[in-house]
N, C-alpha and C. Protein backbone atom coordinates (compact mmCIF):
# COMPACT_ATOMS: atom_id res chain seq x y z
N MET A 1 -6.62 14.90 -3.59
CA MET A 1 -5.87 14.73 -4.77
C MET A 1 -5.93 13.73 -5.20
N SER A 2 -6.43 12.46 -5.02
CA SER A 2 -7.21 10.90 -5.36
C SER A 2 -7.48 11.61 -7.05
N TRP A 3 -8.37 11.70 -7.15
CA TRP A 3 -8.86 12.21 -8.27
C TRP A 3 -8.88 12.44 -9.12
N LEU A 4 -7.65 13.72 -8.92
CA LEU A 4 -6.57 14.37 -9.76
C LEU A 4 -5.40 13.31 -10.40
N MET A 5 -5.24 13.03 -9.68
CA MET A 5 -4.01 11.67 -9.71
C MET A 5 -4.63 10.13 -11.06
N LEU A 6 -5.86 10.21 -10.64
CA LEU A 6 -7.05 9.14 -12.21
C LEU A 6 -6.94 9.84 -12.99
N SER A 7 -7.15 11.71 -12.55
CA SER A 7 -7.62 11.47 -14.89
C SER A 7 -5.36 12.01 -15.04
N ARG A 8 -4.97 12.40 -14.30
CA ARG A 8 -3.30 12.08 -14.70
C ARG A 8 -2.99 11.07 -15.63
N VAL A 9 -3.30 10.01 -14.72
CA VAL A 9 -2.75 8.61 -15.84
C VAL A 9 -3.49 8.51 -16.26
N SER A 10 -5.08 8.10 -16.39
CA SER A 10 -6.10 8.61 -17.95
C SER A 10 -5.53 8.73 -19.27
N LYS A 11 -4.96 9.90 -18.92
CA LYS A 11 -4.70 10.58 -19.32
C LYS A 11 -3.59 9.86 -21.08
N MET A 12 -2.28 9.36 -19.39
CA MET A 12 -1.30 8.75 -20.01
C MET A 12 -0.53 7.36 -20.56
N LEU A 13 -2.61 7.09 -20.57
CA LEU A 13 -3.43 6.33 -21.17
C LEU A 13 -3.12 4.81 -20.65
N LYS A 14 -2.72 5.33 -19.20
CA LYS A 14 -2.61 3.24 -18.74
C LYS A 14 -3.51 2.96 -17.80
N ARG A 15 -3.28 1.68 -17.97
CA ARG A 15 -4.51 0.23 -17.27
C ARG A 15 -4.69 1.05 -16.42
N GLU A 16 -3.69 1.14 -15.10
CA GLU A 16 -4.37 1.51 -14.12
C GLU A 16 -3.21 2.34 -13.45
N ALA A 17 -3.67 2.28 -12.38
CA ALA A 17 -3.67 3.44 -11.04
C ALA A 17 -3.53 3.11 -9.36
N ASN A 18 -2.57 3.35 -9.47
CA ASN A 18 -2.03 3.10 -7.35
C ASN A 18 -2.10 4.43 -7.47
N THR A 19 -3.53 4.17 -6.15
CA THR A 19 -2.84 5.61 -4.97
C THR A 19 -1.78 5.59 -3.52
N ARG A 20 -1.09 6.38 -3.04
CA ARG A 20 -1.12 6.52 -2.24
C ARG A 20 -2.02 6.29 -0.48
N LEU A 21 -2.31 7.31 -0.53
CA LEU A 21 -3.40 8.25 -0.08
C LEU A 21 -4.50 7.61 0.18
N CYS A 22 -5.53 7.25 0.69
CA CYS A 22 -6.98 6.93 0.94
C CYS A 22 -7.91 6.94 1.44
N SER A 23 -8.03 7.99 1.74
CA SER A 23 -9.31 8.90 2.00
C SER A 23 -10.78 8.30 1.90
N LYS A 24 -11.67 8.82 2.46
CA LYS A 24 -12.97 8.31 3.35
C LYS A 24 -13.57 8.97 2.36
N PHE A 25 -13.13 10.06 1.80
CA PHE A 25 -14.03 10.74 0.99
C PHE A 25 -13.66 9.80 -0.72
N PHE A 26 -12.51 9.44 -0.88
CA PHE A 26 -12.13 8.78 -1.81
C PHE A 26 -12.83 7.50 -1.99
N VAL A 27 -12.96 6.30 -1.04
CA VAL A 27 -13.98 5.20 -0.45
C VAL A 27 -15.11 5.77 -1.33
N MET A 28 -15.46 6.14 -1.51
CA MET A 28 -17.12 6.20 -1.33
C MET A 28 -17.36 6.75 -2.82
N PHE A 29 -16.26 7.87 -3.07
CA PHE A 29 -16.48 8.17 -4.05
C PHE A 29 -15.59 7.01 -6.12
N LEU A 30 -14.81 6.06 -5.23
CA LEU A 30 -14.59 5.03 -6.18
C LEU A 30 -16.52 4.16 -6.15
N PRO A 31 -16.84 3.77 -5.71
CA PRO A 31 -18.14 2.94 -6.71
C PRO A 31 -18.94 4.01 -7.16
N VAL A 32 -19.16 4.62 -6.97
CA VAL A 32 -19.91 6.57 -8.30
C VAL A 32 -19.52 5.93 -9.62
N MET A 33 -18.19 5.96 -9.26
CA MET A 33 -17.51 6.23 -11.16
C MET A 33 -17.19 5.41 -11.49
N MET A 34 -17.09 3.71 -10.67
CA MET A 34 -17.06 1.86 -11.31
C MET A 34 -19.12 2.06 -12.08
N LYS A 35 -19.66 2.52 -11.20
CA LYS A 35 -21.55 2.30 -11.76
C LYS A 35 -21.52 3.14 -13.13
N HIS A 36 -20.79 4.04 -13.23
CA HIS A 36 -21.31 4.45 -14.68
C HIS A 36 -19.97 4.83 -15.82
N GLY A 37 -18.91 3.52 -15.69
CA GLY A 37 -18.35 3.22 -16.10
C GLY A 37 -17.14 3.85 -16.48
N TYR A 38 -16.58 4.67 -15.37
CA TYR A 38 -15.23 5.73 -15.53
C TYR A 38 -14.03 4.90 -15.57
N THR A 39 -14.25 4.12 -13.79
CA THR A 39 -12.91 2.68 -13.60
C THR A 39 -14.09 1.45 -13.79
N GLY A 40 -12.83 0.98 -13.78
CA GLY A 40 -12.84 -1.00 -13.77
C GLY A 40 -12.60 -0.79 -12.30
N GLU A 41 -12.43 -2.37 -11.36
CA GLU A 41 -12.73 -3.18 -10.24
C GLU A 41 -11.82 -2.13 -9.38
N PHE A 42 -11.75 -1.82 -7.60
CA PHE A 42 -10.49 -1.02 -7.38
C PHE A 42 -10.27 -2.22 -6.08
N GLU A 43 -9.29 -1.87 -5.31
CA GLU A 43 -9.30 -2.65 -4.01
C GLU A 43 -7.89 -2.38 -3.35
N ILE A 44 -8.37 -1.77 -1.86
CA ILE A 44 -8.08 -1.58 -1.48
C ILE A 44 -7.25 -2.10 -0.39
N ILE A 45 -5.84 -1.45 -0.50
CA ILE A 45 -4.88 -1.77 0.52
C ILE A 45 -4.88 -1.42 1.77
N ASP A 46 -5.21 -1.44 3.04
CA ASP A 46 -5.01 -1.13 4.45
C ASP A 46 -2.83 -1.25 4.90
N ASP A 47 -2.05 -0.60 4.81
CA ASP A 47 -1.09 -0.67 5.22
C ASP A 47 -0.74 -0.12 6.74
N HIS A 48 -2.22 -0.31 7.53
CA HIS A 48 -1.59 0.61 8.56
C HIS A 48 -1.30 1.86 8.31
N LYS A 49 -1.42 2.90 7.45
CA LYS A 49 -0.28 4.27 7.52
C LYS A 49 -2.02 4.39 6.64
N ALA A 50 -1.50 5.42 6.08
CA ALA A 50 -2.63 6.29 5.01
C ALA A 50 -3.53 6.09 4.16
N GLY A 51 -3.29 4.04 3.85
CA GLY A 51 -4.02 2.99 3.04
C GLY A 51 -3.14 3.46 1.77
N LYS A 52 -3.47 2.65 0.40
CA LYS A 52 -2.89 2.51 -0.87
C LYS A 52 -4.28 2.15 -1.13
N THR A 53 -4.79 2.15 -2.51
CA THR A 53 -6.06 1.97 -3.44
C THR A 53 -5.37 1.66 -4.74
N ILE A 54 -5.88 0.19 -4.84
CA ILE A 54 -5.38 0.38 -6.78
C ILE A 54 -6.38 0.31 -7.77
N VAL A 55 -6.80 0.97 -8.23
CA VAL A 55 -8.07 1.06 -9.82
C VAL A 55 -7.73 1.26 -11.14
N ASN A 56 -8.14 0.11 -11.10
CA ASN A 56 -7.93 -0.45 -12.86
C ASN A 56 -9.45 1.02 -13.87
N LEU A 57 -8.02 0.90 -14.35
CA LEU A 57 -8.93 2.05 -15.31
C LEU A 57 -9.80 1.60 -16.93
N THR A 58 -10.44 2.34 -17.10
CA THR A 58 -11.47 1.80 -18.44
C THR A 58 -11.26 2.42 -19.56
N GLY A 59 -10.63 4.06 -19.44
CA GLY A 59 -9.88 4.77 -20.81
C GLY A 59 -10.93 5.72 -21.16
N ARG A 60 -12.33 5.86 -20.49
CA ARG A 60 -13.29 6.42 -20.60
C ARG A 60 -13.76 8.29 -19.98
N LEU A 61 -11.88 8.22 -18.85
CA LEU A 61 -12.09 8.95 -17.99
C LEU A 61 -10.73 10.35 -18.89
N ASN A 62 -12.19 11.30 -18.69
CA ASN A 62 -11.35 12.67 -19.62
C ASN A 62 -10.68 13.95 -18.11
N LYS A 63 -11.53 13.65 -17.68
CA LYS A 63 -11.18 15.18 -16.49
C LYS A 63 -12.25 14.16 -15.32
N CYS A 64 -11.31 14.94 -14.20
CA CYS A 64 -11.57 14.40 -12.50
C CYS A 64 -11.03 15.67 -12.15
N GLY A 65 -12.11 16.66 -11.32
CA GLY A 65 -11.99 17.83 -10.51
C GLY A 65 -12.37 17.69 -9.47
N VAL A 66 -12.17 19.15 -8.38
CA VAL A 66 -13.39 19.07 -7.30
C VAL A 66 -13.72 20.77 -7.03
N ILE A 67 -14.54 20.97 -7.29
CA ILE A 67 -14.99 22.44 -6.35
C ILE A 67 -15.12 22.83 -5.05
N SER A 68 -14.01 23.60 -5.20
CA SER A 68 -14.22 24.69 -3.51
C SER A 68 -13.56 25.76 -3.74
N PRO A 69 -14.40 26.83 -2.55
CA PRO A 69 -14.94 26.23 -2.23
C PRO A 69 -16.47 25.64 -2.20
N ARG A 70 -17.25 24.57 -0.69
CA ARG A 70 -18.43 24.03 -0.88
C ARG A 70 -19.36 25.18 -1.77
N LEU A 71 -20.52 24.71 -2.82
CA LEU A 71 -21.20 25.79 -2.69
C LEU A 71 -22.79 25.08 -2.42
N ASP A 72 -22.94 25.52 -1.86
CA ASP A 72 -24.53 25.64 -0.88
C ASP A 72 -26.10 25.36 -2.10
N VAL A 73 -26.58 24.21 -2.68
CA VAL A 73 -26.92 24.15 -4.05
C VAL A 73 -28.50 24.47 -4.32
N LYS A 74 -29.08 26.07 -4.05
CA LYS A 74 -30.28 25.52 -4.73
C LYS A 74 -30.78 25.57 -5.67
N ASP A 75 -30.27 25.66 -6.44
CA ASP A 75 -30.89 26.19 -8.07
C ASP A 75 -29.71 24.38 -8.37
N GLN A 76 -30.20 23.61 -8.72
CA GLN A 76 -29.83 22.53 -8.87
C GLN A 76 -29.23 22.42 -10.37
N GLU A 77 -30.64 23.04 -11.06
CA GLU A 77 -30.60 23.12 -13.10
C GLU A 77 -28.95 24.22 -13.39
N LYS A 78 -30.16 25.57 -12.68
CA LYS A 78 -28.57 26.56 -13.07
C LYS A 78 -27.15 26.17 -13.14
N GLN A 79 -26.72 25.51 -11.79
CA GLN A 79 -24.95 25.08 -10.92
C GLN A 79 -25.22 24.41 -12.68
N GLN A 80 -26.05 22.92 -12.81
CA GLN A 80 -25.49 21.83 -13.53
C GLN A 80 -25.38 22.58 -14.85
N ASN A 81 -25.98 23.60 -15.73
CA ASN A 81 -25.47 24.47 -16.35
C ASN A 81 -23.71 25.19 -16.74
N LYS A 82 -23.90 25.91 -15.46
CA LYS A 82 -22.23 26.75 -15.16
C LYS A 82 -21.61 25.22 -15.69
N LEU A 83 -21.58 24.16 -14.95
CA LEU A 83 -20.82 23.06 -14.54
C LEU A 83 -19.61 21.83 -15.64
N LEU A 84 -21.11 22.17 -16.39
CA LEU A 84 -21.40 20.33 -16.91
C LEU A 84 -20.98 21.47 -18.17
N LEU A 85 -20.42 20.41 -20.01
CA LEU A 85 -20.88 21.62 -21.05
C LEU A 85 -21.65 21.10 -21.80
N SER A 86 -22.54 19.68 -21.36
CA SER A 86 -23.76 19.61 -21.89
C SER A 86 -24.39 18.71 -20.74
N CYS A 87 -26.16 18.96 -21.31
CA CYS A 87 -26.60 18.02 -20.45
C CYS A 87 -26.06 16.05 -20.76
N TRP A 88 -25.53 15.94 -21.72
CA TRP A 88 -25.98 14.44 -22.10
C TRP A 88 -24.09 13.90 -21.26
N PHE A 89 -23.43 14.44 -21.42
CA PHE A 89 -22.32 14.49 -21.42
C PHE A 89 -21.55 14.52 -19.63
N GLY A 90 -21.20 13.77 -19.61
CA GLY A 90 -20.87 14.20 -17.68
C GLY A 90 -21.57 13.92 -16.54
N PHE A 91 -20.84 13.91 -14.82
CA PHE A 91 -21.36 13.44 -14.28
C PHE A 91 -20.92 14.72 -13.45
N ILE A 92 -21.49 15.28 -12.06
CA ILE A 92 -21.64 15.78 -10.62
C ILE A 92 -21.93 15.73 -9.40
N VAL A 93 -20.47 14.63 -8.87
CA VAL A 93 -21.30 13.79 -7.49
C VAL A 93 -21.36 14.72 -6.34
N LEU A 94 -22.36 14.86 -6.24
CA LEU A 94 -22.52 15.65 -4.79
C LEU A 94 -22.23 14.17 -3.18
N THR A 95 -21.87 15.26 -2.65
CA THR A 95 -21.63 15.02 -1.14
C THR A 95 -23.06 15.22 -0.15
N THR A 96 -23.72 14.46 1.01
CA THR A 96 -23.94 15.25 1.65
C THR A 96 -23.89 14.92 2.75
N SER A 97 -24.20 14.79 4.35
CA SER A 97 -23.51 14.72 5.34
C SER A 97 -24.28 12.98 5.60
N ALA A 98 -25.00 13.16 4.65
CA ALA A 98 -25.61 10.87 4.87
C ALA A 98 -24.66 9.93 3.87
N ASP A 99 -24.45 10.59 2.27
CA ASP A 99 -24.34 9.72 1.51
C ASP A 99 -23.20 10.54 -0.19
N ILE A 100 -23.06 10.14 -0.68
CA ILE A 100 -22.30 10.30 -1.91
C ILE A 100 -22.98 10.73 -3.08
N MET A 101 -23.49 10.88 -3.65
CA MET A 101 -24.05 10.28 -4.98
C MET A 101 -24.39 11.51 -5.86
N ASP A 102 -24.87 11.24 -7.44
CA ASP A 102 -23.87 12.09 -8.86
C ASP A 102 -25.81 12.78 -8.74
N HIS A 103 -25.69 13.34 -9.81
CA HIS A 103 -26.64 14.52 -9.58
C HIS A 103 -27.74 14.46 -10.05
N LYS A 104 -27.99 13.04 -11.18
CA LYS A 104 -29.23 12.42 -12.04
C LYS A 104 -29.76 11.24 -10.66
N GLU A 105 -28.99 10.89 -9.33
CA GLU A 105 -29.39 9.53 -8.43
C GLU A 105 -30.30 11.18 -7.96
N ASP A 106 -29.65 12.75 -7.12
CA ASP A 106 -30.56 13.83 -6.76
C ASP A 106 -31.13 14.09 -7.73
N GLU A 107 -32.11 14.36 -8.41
CA GLU A 107 -32.46 14.81 -9.31
C GLU A 107 -33.60 13.92 -8.78
N ASN A 108 -33.91 12.88 -8.18
CA ASN A 108 -34.50 11.12 -8.25
C ASN A 108 -35.52 10.78 -7.08
N THR A 109 -34.52 11.47 -6.23
CA THR A 109 -34.97 11.89 -4.82
C THR A 109 -35.08 12.62 -4.08
């Protein structure tokens, strides 16, 4: 739910988002968003409970969501055409058992 909160806070034109829940996926997801310029630097605060994060927003984030249930990506180009508005706009973040990457990194490997 933290990625949904990032989208809501960005729509309110705030520059900083504070989350209470800090999952392993969200920690792996933030550097991918930062690499593409959608978020700024972030700080993880360990409170020995669920954890907290403070994320600086850049104002470029329009929509952020998750697709569930998880789909087997056999024909990746067909899935991209269905999910993205255009081939030049947006990113799909893929999770594997080893790492997390965007769809353009996946094409190169």
